[in-house]
mmCIF file of C-alpha atoms and ligand atoms in Angstrom:
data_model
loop_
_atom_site.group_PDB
_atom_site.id
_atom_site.type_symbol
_atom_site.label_atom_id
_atom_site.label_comp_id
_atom_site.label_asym_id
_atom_site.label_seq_id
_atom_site.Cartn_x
_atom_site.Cartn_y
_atom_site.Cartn_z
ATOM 1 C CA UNK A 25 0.000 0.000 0.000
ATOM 2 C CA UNK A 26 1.323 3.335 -1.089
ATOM 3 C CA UNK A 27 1.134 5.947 1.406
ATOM 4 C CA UNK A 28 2.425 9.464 0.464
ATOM 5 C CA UNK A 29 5.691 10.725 1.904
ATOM 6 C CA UNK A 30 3.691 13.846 3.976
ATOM 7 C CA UNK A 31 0.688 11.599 4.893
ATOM 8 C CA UNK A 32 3.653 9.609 6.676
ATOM 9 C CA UNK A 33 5.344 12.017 7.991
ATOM 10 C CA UNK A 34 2.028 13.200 9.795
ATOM 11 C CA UNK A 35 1.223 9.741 10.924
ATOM 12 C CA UNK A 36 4.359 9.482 12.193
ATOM 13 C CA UNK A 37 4.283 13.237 14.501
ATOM 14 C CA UNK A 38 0.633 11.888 15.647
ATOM 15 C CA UNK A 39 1.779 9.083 16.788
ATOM 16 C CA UNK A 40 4.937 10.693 18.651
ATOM 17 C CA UNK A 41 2.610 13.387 20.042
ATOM 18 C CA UNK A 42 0.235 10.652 21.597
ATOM 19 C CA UNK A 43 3.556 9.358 23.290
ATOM 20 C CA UNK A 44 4.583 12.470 24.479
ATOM 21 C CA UNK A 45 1.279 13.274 25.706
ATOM 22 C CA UNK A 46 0.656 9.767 27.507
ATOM 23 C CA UNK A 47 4.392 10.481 29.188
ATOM 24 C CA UNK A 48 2.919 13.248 30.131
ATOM 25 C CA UNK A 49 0.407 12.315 32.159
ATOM 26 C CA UNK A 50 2.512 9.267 33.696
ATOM 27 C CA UNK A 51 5.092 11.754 34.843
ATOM 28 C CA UNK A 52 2.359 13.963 36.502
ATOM 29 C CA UNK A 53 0.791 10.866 38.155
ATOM 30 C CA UNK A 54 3.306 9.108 39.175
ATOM 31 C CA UNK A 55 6.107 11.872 39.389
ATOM 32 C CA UNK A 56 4.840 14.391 40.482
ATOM 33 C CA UNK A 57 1.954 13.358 42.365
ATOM 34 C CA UNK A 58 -1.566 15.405 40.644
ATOM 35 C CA UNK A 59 -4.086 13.667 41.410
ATOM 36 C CA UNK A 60 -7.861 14.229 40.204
ATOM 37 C CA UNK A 61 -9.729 15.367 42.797
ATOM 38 C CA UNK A 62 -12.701 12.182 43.553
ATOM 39 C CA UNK A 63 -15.809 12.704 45.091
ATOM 40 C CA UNK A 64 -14.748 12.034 49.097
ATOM 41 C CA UNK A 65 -18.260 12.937 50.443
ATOM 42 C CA UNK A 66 -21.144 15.331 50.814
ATOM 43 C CA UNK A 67 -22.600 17.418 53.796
ATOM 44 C CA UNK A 68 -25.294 19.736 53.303
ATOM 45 C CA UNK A 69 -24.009 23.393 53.453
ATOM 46 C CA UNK A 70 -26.990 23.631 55.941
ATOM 47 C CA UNK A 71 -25.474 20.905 57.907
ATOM 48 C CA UNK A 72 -21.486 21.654 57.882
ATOM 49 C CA UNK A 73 -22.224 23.311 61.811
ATOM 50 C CA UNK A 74 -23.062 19.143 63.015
ATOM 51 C CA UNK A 75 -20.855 17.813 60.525
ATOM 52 C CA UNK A 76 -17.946 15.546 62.454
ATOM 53 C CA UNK A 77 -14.943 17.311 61.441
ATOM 54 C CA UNK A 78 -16.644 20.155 59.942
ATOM 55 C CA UNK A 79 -18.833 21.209 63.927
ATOM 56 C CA UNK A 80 -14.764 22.058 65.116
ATOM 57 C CA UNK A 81 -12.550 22.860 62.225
ATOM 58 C CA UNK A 82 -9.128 22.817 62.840
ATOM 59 C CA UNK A 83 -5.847 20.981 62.572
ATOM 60 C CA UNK A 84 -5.629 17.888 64.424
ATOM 61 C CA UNK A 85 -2.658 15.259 64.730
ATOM 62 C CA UNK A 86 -3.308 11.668 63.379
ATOM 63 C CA UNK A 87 0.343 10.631 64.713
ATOM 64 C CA UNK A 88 3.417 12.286 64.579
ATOM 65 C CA UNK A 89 3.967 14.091 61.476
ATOM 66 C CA UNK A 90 0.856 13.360 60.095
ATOM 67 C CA UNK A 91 -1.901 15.535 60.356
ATOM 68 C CA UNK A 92 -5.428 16.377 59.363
ATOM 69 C CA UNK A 93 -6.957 20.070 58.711
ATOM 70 C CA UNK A 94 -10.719 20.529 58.510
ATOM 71 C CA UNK A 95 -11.525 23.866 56.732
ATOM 72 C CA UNK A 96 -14.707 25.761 56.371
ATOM 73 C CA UNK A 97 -15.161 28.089 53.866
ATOM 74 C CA UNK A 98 -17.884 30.800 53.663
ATOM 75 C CA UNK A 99 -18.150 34.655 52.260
ATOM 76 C CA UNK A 100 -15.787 35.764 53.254
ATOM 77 C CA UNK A 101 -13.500 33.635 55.376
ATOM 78 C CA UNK A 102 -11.625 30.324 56.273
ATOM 79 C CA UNK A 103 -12.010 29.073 59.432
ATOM 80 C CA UNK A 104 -9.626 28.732 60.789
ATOM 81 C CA UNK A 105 -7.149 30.778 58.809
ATOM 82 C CA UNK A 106 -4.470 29.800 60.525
ATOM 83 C CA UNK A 107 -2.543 26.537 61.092
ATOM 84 C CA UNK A 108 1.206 25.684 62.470
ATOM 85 C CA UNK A 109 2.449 22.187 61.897
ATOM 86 C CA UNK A 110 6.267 21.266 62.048
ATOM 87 C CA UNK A 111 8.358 20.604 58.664
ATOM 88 C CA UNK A 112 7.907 17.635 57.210
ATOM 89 C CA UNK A 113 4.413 17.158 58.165
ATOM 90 C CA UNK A 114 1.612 15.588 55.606
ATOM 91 C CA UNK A 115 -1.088 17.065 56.053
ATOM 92 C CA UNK A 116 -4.757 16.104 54.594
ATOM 93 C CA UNK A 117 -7.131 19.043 53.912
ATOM 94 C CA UNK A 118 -10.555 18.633 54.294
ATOM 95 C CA UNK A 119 -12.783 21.331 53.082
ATOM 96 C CA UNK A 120 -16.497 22.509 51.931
ATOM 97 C CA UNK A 121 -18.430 25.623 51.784
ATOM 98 C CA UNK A 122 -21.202 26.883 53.528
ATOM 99 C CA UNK A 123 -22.445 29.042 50.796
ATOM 100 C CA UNK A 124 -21.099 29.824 47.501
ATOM 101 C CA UNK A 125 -18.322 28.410 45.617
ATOM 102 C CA UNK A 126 -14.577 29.269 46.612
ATOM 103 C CA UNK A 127 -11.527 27.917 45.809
ATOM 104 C CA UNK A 128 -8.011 26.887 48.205
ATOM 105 C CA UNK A 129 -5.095 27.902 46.851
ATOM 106 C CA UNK A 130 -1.665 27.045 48.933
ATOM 107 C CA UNK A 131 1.290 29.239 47.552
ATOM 108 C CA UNK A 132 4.542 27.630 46.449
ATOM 109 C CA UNK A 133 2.600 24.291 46.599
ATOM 110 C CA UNK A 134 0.503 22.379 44.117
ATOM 111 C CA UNK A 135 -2.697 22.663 46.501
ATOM 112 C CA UNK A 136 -5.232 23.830 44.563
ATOM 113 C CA UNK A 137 -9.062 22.738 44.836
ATOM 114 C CA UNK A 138 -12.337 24.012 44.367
ATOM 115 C CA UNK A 139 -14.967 24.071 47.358
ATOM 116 C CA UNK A 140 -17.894 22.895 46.149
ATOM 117 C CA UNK A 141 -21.154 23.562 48.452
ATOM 118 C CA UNK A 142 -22.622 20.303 49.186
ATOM 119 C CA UNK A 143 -19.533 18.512 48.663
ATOM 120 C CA UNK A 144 -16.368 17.837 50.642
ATOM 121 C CA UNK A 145 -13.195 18.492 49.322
ATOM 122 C CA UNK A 146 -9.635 16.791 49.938
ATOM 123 C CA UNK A 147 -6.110 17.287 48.927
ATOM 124 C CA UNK A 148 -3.097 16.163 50.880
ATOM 125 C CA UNK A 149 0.386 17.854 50.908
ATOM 126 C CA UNK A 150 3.773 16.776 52.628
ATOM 127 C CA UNK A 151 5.604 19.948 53.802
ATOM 128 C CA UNK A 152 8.874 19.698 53.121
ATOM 129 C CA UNK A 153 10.206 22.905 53.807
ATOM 130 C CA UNK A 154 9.563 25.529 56.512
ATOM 131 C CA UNK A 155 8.239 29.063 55.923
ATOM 132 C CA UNK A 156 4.980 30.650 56.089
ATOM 133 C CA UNK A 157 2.275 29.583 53.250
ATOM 134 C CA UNK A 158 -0.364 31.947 52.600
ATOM 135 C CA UNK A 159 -3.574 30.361 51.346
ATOM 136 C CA UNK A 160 -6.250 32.060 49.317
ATOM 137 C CA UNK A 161 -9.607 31.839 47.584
ATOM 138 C CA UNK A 162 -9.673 31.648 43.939
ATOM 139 C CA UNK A 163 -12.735 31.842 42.699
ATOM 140 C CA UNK A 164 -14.342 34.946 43.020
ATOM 141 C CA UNK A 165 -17.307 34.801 45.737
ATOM 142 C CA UNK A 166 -18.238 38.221 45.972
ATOM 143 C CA UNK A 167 -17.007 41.637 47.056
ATOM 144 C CA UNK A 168 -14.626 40.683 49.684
ATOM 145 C CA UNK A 169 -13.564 37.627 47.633
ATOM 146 C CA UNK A 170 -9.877 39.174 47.913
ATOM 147 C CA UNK A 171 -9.810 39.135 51.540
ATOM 148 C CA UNK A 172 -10.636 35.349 52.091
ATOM 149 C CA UNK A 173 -6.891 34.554 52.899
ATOM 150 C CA UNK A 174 -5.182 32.312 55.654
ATOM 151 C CA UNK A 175 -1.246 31.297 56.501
ATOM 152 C CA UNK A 176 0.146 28.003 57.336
ATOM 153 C CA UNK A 177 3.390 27.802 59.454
ATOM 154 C CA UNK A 178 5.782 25.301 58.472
ATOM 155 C CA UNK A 179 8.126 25.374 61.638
ATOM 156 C CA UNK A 180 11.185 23.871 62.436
ATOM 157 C CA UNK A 181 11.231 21.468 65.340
ATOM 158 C CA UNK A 182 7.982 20.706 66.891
HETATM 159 CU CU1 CUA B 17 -14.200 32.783 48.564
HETATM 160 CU CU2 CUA B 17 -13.402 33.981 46.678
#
């Protein structure tokens, strides 16, 4: 079968490009560690005060160096908006809104997630090094949308 010398050459790129693109996604997966967020579970924004987790948000330790951080989000602040864990801590974010959609945004990390009303969100991050991480909402909720902010200490020792 005759195929023509630019039809092959174009077969040829698609077929390097699906490569490329496949590596891609096997580097981010498996390299770097994005991850699709998955449905974890819902709670009624009406609900979030009697939610477990959700009723006291906060940071609480699982064992040493591992933690878990319930958030809850509503125009136009985090609570709480601040956390301190020591370096090297992994810490798994829970979070959900009690009104509109915002968003969590953890500087110099790749933490970044939506919060969905009705749904719970979760990302988890290992901290490797210290230094103060400001968190943000990024998706606008209304006219104080720019002051939904929060830090998270990364501190040396315990
Ligand atoms: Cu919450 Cu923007």
């Amino acid at each position: 079968m005759h195929i023509d010398r630019l039809e092959a050459t174009f077969l040829w790129l698609s077929g390097i490009m699906l490569v490329v693109f496949a590596g891609a996604i096997i580097v981010s997966v498996f390299g770097l560690g994005v991850q699709l967020p998955t449905q974890v579970d819902q709670v009624a924004p009406t609900e979030v005060d009697t939610e477990p987790g959700f009723s006291d948000p906060g940071l609480r330790e699982i064992y040493p160096g591992r933690y878990e951080a319930y958030f809850v989000a509503q125009a136009w602040q985090f609570t709480p908006n601040e956390i301190t864990v020591p370096v090297g801590s992994e810490v798994t974010f829970f979070l959900t809104s009690k009104d509109v959609l915002h968003g969590f945004k953890v500087f110099d990390t790749n933490v970044n997630i939506m919060i969905i009303p009705g749904q719970v969100s979760e990302v988890t991050y290992t901290f490797d090094e210290p230094g103060v991480y400001r968190f943000y909402c990024h998706e606008y909720c209304g006219a104080l949308h720019h002051t939904m902010t929060g830090v998270i200490n990364v501190v040396e020792g315990e």
